[in-house]
Every structure is written in C-alpha cells, then in structure tokens.
mmCIF file of C-alpha atoms and ligand atoms in Angstrom:
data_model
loop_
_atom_site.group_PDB
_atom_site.id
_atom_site.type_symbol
_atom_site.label_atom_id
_atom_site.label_comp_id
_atom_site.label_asym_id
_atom_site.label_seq_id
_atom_site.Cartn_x
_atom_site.Cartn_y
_atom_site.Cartn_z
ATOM 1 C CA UNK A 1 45.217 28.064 4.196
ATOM 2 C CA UNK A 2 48.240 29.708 3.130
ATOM 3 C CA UNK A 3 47.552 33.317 1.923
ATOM 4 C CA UNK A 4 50.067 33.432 -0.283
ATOM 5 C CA UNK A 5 49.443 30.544 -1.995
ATOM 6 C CA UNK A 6 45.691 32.031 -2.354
ATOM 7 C CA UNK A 7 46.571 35.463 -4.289
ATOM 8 C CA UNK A 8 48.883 33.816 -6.378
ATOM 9 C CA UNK A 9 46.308 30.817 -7.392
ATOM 10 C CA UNK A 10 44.277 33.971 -7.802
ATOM 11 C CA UNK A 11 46.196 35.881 -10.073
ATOM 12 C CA UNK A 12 47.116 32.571 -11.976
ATOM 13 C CA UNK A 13 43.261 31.719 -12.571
ATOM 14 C CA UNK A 14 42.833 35.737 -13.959
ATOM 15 C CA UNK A 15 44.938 35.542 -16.259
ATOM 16 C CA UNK A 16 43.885 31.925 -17.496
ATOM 17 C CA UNK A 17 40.057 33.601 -17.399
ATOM 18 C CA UNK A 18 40.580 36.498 -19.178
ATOM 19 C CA UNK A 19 43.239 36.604 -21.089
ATOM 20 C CA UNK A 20 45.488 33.581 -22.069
ATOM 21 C CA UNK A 21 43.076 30.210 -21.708
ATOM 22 C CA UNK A 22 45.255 28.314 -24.519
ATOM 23 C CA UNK A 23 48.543 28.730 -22.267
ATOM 24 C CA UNK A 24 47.219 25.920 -20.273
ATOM 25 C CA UNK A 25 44.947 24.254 -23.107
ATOM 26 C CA UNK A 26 41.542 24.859 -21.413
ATOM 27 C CA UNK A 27 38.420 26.549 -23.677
ATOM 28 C CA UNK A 28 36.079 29.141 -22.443
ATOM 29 C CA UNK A 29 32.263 28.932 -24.237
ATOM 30 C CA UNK A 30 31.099 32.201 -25.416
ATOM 31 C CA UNK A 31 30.001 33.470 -22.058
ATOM 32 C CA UNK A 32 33.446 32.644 -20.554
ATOM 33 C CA UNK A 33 32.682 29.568 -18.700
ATOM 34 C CA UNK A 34 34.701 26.704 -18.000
ATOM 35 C CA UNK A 35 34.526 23.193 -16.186
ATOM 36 C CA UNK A 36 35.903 23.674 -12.102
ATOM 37 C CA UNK A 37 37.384 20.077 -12.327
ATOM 38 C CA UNK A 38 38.596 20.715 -16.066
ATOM 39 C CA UNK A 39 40.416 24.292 -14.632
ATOM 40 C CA UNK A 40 41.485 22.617 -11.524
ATOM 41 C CA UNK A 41 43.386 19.926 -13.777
ATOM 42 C CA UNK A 42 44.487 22.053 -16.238
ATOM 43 C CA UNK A 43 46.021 24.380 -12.987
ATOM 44 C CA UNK A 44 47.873 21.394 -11.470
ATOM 45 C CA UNK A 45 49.502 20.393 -14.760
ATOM 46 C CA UNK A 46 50.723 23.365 -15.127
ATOM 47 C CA UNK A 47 52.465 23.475 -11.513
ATOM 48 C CA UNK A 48 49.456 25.546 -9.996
ATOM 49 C CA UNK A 49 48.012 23.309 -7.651
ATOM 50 C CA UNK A 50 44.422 24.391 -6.320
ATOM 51 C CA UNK A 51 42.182 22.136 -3.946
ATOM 52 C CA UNK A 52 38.481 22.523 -4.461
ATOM 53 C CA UNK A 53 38.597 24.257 -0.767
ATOM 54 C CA UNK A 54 41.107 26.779 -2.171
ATOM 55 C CA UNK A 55 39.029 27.388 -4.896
ATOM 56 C CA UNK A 56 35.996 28.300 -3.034
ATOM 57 C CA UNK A 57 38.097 30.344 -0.800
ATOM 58 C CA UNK A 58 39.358 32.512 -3.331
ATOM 59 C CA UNK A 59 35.986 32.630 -4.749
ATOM 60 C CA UNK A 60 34.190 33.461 -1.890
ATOM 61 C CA UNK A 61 37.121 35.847 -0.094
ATOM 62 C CA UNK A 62 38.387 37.646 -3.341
ATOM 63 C CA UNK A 63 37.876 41.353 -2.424
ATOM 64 C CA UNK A 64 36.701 42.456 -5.864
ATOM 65 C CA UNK A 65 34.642 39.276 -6.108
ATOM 66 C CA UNK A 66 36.439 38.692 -9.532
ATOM 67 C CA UNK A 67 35.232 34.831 -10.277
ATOM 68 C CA UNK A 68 31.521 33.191 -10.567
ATOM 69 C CA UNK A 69 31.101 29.942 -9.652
ATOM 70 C CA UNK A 70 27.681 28.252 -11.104
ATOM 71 C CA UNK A 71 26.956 24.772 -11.718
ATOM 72 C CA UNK A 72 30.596 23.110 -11.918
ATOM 73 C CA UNK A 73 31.559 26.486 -13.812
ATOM 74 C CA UNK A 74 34.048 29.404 -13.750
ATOM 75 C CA UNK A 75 34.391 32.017 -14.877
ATOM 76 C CA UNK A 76 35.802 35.753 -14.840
ATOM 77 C CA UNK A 77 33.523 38.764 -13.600
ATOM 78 C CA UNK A 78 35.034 41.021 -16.042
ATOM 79 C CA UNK A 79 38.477 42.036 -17.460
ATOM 80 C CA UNK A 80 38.634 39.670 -20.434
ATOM 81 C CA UNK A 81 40.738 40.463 -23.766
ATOM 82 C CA UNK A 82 39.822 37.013 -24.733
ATOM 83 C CA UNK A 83 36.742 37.908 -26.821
ATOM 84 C CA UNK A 84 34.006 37.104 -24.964
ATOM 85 C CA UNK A 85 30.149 37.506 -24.188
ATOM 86 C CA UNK A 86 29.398 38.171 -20.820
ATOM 87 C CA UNK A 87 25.636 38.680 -21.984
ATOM 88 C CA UNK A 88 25.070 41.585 -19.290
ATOM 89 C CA UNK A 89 22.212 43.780 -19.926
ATOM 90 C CA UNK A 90 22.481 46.945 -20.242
ATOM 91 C CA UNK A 91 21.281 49.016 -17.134
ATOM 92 C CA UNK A 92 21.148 52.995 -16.283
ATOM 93 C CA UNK A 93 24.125 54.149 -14.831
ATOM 94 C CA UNK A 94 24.721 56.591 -11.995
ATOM 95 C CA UNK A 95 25.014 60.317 -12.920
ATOM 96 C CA UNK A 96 28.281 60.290 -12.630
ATOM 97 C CA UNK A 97 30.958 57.433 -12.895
ATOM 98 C CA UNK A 98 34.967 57.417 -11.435
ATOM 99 C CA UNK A 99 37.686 56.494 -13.435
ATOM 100 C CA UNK A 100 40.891 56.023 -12.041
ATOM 101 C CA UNK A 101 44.195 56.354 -13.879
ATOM 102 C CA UNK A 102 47.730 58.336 -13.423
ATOM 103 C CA UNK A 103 49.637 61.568 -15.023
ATOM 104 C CA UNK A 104 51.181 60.354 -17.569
ATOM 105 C CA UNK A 105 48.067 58.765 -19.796
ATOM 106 C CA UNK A 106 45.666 62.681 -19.212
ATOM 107 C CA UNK A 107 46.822 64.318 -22.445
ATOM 108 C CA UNK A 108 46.235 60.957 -24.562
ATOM 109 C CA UNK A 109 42.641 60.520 -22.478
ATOM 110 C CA UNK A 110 41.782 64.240 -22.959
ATOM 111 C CA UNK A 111 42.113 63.816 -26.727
ATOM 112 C CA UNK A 112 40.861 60.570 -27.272
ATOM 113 C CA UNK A 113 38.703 60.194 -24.476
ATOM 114 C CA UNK A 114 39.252 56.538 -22.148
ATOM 115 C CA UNK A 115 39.507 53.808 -24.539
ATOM 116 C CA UNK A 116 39.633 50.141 -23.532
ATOM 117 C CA UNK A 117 43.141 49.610 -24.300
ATOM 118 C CA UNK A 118 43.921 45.742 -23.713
ATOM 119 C CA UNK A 119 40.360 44.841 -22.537
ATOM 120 C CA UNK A 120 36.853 44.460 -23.827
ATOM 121 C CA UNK A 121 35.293 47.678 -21.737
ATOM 122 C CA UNK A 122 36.486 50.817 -19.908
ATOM 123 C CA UNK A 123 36.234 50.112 -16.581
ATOM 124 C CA UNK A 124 34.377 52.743 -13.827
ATOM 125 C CA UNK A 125 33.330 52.765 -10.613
ATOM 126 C CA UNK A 126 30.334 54.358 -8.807
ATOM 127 C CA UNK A 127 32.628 55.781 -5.760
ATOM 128 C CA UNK A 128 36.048 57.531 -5.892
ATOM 129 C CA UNK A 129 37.803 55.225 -3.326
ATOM 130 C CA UNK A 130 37.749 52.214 -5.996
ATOM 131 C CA UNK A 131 39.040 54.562 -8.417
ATOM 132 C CA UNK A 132 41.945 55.837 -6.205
ATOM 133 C CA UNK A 133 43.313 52.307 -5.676
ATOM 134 C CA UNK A 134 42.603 51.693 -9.524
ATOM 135 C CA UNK A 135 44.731 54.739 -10.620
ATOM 136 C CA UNK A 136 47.111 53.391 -8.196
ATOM 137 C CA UNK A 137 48.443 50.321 -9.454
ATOM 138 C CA UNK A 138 49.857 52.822 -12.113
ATOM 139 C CA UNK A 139 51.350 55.495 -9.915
ATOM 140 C CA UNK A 140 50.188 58.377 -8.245
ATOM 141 C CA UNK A 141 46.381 58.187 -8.925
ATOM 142 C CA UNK A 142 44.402 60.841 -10.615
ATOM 143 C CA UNK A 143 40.575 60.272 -10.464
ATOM 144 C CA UNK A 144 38.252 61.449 -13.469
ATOM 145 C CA UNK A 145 34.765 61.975 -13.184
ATOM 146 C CA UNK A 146 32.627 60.830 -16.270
ATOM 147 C CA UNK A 147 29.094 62.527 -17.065
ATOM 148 C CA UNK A 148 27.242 59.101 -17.299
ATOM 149 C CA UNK A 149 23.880 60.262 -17.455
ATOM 150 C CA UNK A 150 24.994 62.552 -20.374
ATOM 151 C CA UNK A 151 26.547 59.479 -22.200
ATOM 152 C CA UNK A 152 23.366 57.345 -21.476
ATOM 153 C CA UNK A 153 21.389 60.316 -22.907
ATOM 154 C CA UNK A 154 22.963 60.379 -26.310
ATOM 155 C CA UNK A 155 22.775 56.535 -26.132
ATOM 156 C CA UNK A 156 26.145 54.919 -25.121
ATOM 157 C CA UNK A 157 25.734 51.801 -23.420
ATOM 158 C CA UNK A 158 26.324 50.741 -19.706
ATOM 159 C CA UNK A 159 26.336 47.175 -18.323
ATOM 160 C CA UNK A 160 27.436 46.712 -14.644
ATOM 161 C CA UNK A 161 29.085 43.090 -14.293
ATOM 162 C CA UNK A 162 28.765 40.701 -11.381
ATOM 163 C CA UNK A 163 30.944 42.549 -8.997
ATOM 164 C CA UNK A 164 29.939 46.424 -9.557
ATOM 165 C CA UNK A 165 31.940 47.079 -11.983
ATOM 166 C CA UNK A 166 30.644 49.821 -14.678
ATOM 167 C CA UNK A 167 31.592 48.636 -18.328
ATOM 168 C CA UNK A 168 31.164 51.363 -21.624
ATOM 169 C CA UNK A 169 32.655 50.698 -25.062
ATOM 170 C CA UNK A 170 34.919 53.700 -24.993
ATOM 171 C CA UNK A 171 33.916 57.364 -23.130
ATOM 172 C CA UNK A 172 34.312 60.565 -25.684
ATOM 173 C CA UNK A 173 36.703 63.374 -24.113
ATOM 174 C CA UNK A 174 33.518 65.537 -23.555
ATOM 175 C CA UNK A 175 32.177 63.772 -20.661
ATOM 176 C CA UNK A 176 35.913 63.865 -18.819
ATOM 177 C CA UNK A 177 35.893 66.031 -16.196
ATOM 178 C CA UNK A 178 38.622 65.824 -13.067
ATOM 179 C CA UNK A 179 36.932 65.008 -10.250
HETATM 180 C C1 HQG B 1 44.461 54.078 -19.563
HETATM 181 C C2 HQG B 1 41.787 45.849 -12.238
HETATM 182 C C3 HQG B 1 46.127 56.446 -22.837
HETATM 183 C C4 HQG B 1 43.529 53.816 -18.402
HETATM 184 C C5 HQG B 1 41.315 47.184 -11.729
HETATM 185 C C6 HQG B 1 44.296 52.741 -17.645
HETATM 186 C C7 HQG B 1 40.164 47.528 -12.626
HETATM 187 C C8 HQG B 1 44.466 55.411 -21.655
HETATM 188 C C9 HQG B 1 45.028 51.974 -18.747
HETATM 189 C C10 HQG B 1 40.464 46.757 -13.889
HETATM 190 C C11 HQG B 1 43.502 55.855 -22.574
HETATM 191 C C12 HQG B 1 44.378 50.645 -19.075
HETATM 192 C C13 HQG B 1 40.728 47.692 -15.051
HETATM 193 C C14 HQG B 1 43.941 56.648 -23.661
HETATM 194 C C15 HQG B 1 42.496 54.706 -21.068
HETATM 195 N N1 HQG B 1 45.251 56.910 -23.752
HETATM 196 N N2 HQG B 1 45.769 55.693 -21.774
HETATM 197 N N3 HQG B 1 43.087 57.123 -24.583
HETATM 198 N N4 HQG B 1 42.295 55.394 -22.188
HETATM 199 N N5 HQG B 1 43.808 54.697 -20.733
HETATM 200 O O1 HQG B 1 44.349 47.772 -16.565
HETATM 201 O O2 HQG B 1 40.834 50.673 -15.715
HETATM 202 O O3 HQG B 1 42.583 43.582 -10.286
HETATM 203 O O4 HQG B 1 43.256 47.856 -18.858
HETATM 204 O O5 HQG B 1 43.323 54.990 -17.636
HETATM 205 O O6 HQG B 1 40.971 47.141 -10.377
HETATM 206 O O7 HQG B 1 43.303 50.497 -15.035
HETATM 207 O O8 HQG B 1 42.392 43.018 -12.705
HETATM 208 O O9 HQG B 1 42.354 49.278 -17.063
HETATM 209 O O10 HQG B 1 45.233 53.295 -16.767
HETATM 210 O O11 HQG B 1 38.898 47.160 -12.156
HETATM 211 O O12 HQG B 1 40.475 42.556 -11.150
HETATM 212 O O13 HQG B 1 44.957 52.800 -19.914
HETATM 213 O O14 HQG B 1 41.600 45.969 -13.616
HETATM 214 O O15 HQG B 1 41.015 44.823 -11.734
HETATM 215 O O16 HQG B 1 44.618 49.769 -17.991
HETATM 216 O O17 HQG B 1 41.791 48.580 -14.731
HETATM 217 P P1 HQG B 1 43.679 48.570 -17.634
HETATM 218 P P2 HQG B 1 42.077 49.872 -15.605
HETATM 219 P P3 HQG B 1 41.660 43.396 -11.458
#
C-alpha cells in the first residue's frame, strides 16, 4: 500500500469526520457515525479513492488511533467542530494534565485560560511527549501543566475519548502552570 496515498486518505476522512461532512454530502448521527460503504462512496466521488483494505489500514495503523470502526460505522475519536455527541462519560483525570501549544498564544491563555478555539473540547494529554509534538505543529512547543485534580475538585468535567485523549470544556488560568 502506498503510504502516501494512506495519510492523505487520512487527513481527507478527518476533515470529512469532524469538521466539513456536507462538502462531500454525507450525514453524521448525533454520535458522529456514518455508513463505511456510504463514506467510501461519498470519498471516491469526490476524487478520494479508498479500498475497504485501505480503510482498515488507516484504521488500524493511524498512530493517534483517530477513527472507530463498529458495525459498518465510522467515525472520528475526537476533534469535531461539527456539533456532535460523542456520549463519553465522564471519568477522573490524572493529577496533572499536559497541554501543548507555542509562544505566541501564552499571554491570551494566561488571561483567559485554554479555550477550545475551533473544536468542541480542549485537548490534554497525560504525558509531556504528546504535548511536545502537539505544541509543535504550531512552532516551537511550550508545554503547560494543568492542575486536573484541582479542576475535578471544584467540579469541571473530564471525559477521555477512544484514543487517550483528555477532553474539558475550557481550563480557567488558575490551574496553568508551565511545566
Ligand atoms: C490555542 C491534533 C489563544 C491552543 C493534535 C492551540 C491534538 C489559545 C490552539 C488535537 C487559547 C487551538 C488538538 C487562548 C487555547 N488564546 N490561543 N485562550 N486557548 N489556545 O488544533 O490542542 O492530528 O484546535 O493552545 O494532536 O493544538 O488532528 O488544538 O494551540 O490532539 O488528530 O489554540 O489536534 O490531533 O488549536 O490540537 P487546536 P490543539 P489530530
């Protein structure tokens, strides 16, 4: 199979998953499911050709496990602005949480604390190393280290999605620290 052609294909279903379904006229339900063979169709109209094999290779070999497959359905792990339901339930989160970003967004984050920007969550991580390459697709990373277990006390919510990654509505400048 031809690499490339995978990370692209992967890329391409992302953003179809998350954030622009109507670009290629599929629907997600309110959990963000859709039909493989519907996708698949929908991919190849569009000039995005994926076999079924490809499919479960990208599935199955996607470092950041980003897609579900489960009973003829897809969808995204996490990372929607499409408004959607994952239905996770909230769990306890570590002590402390990483978040990854760069420079030039700390004075905005120190004042406002992280919000969700584009997306339905702030995204953390439980180790630093995820965070580093997060921060990095920005510039030179700078990892924060957010007091979860102080959150959780005064009752903010944490869900962890399918693939490890920690999701919170927004996290107050009080529990920022630099890591
Ligand atoms: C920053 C990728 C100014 C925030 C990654 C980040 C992750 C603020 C950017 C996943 C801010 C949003 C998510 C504030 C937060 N003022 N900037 N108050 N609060 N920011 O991409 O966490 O490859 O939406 O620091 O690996 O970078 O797509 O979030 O830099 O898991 O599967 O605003 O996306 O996964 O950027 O990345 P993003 P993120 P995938």
């Amino acid at each position: 199979m031809d690499e490339r052609h995978l990370v692209r294909a992967s890329k391409f279903l992302s953003r179809h998953l998350r954030h622009d379904p109507a670009r290629i006229g599929i629907e997600l339900d309110a959990q963000g499911w859709t039909g493989v063979d519907e996708l698949l169709a929908a991919a190849a109209r569009h000039g995005m050709a994926i076999s079924r094999e490809e499919l479960d290779a990208i599935v199955a070999g996607n470092d950041k496990r980003r897609f579900a497959l489960r009973d003829g359905r897809i969808r995204a792990n996490q990372g929607h602005s499409v408004k959607v339901d994952l239905d996770l339930t909230p769990s306890d989160p570590p002590a402390v949480l990483y978040h990854g970003t760069t420079g030039r967004f700390l004075a905005a984050i120190r004042e406002e604390g992280l919000k969700p920007m584009s997306r339905h969550d702030v995204h953390l991580s439980p180790d630093r190393e995820t965070a580093v390459r997060v921060g990095s697709r920005r510039g030179k990373p700078v990892v924060l280290a957010v007091d979860a277990a102080a959150m959780a006390e005064r009752g903010h919510r944490f869900f962890v999605s399918e693939n490890g990654v920690w999701l919170t509505a927004h996290v107050p400048a009080w529990a920022i620290a630099d890591d």
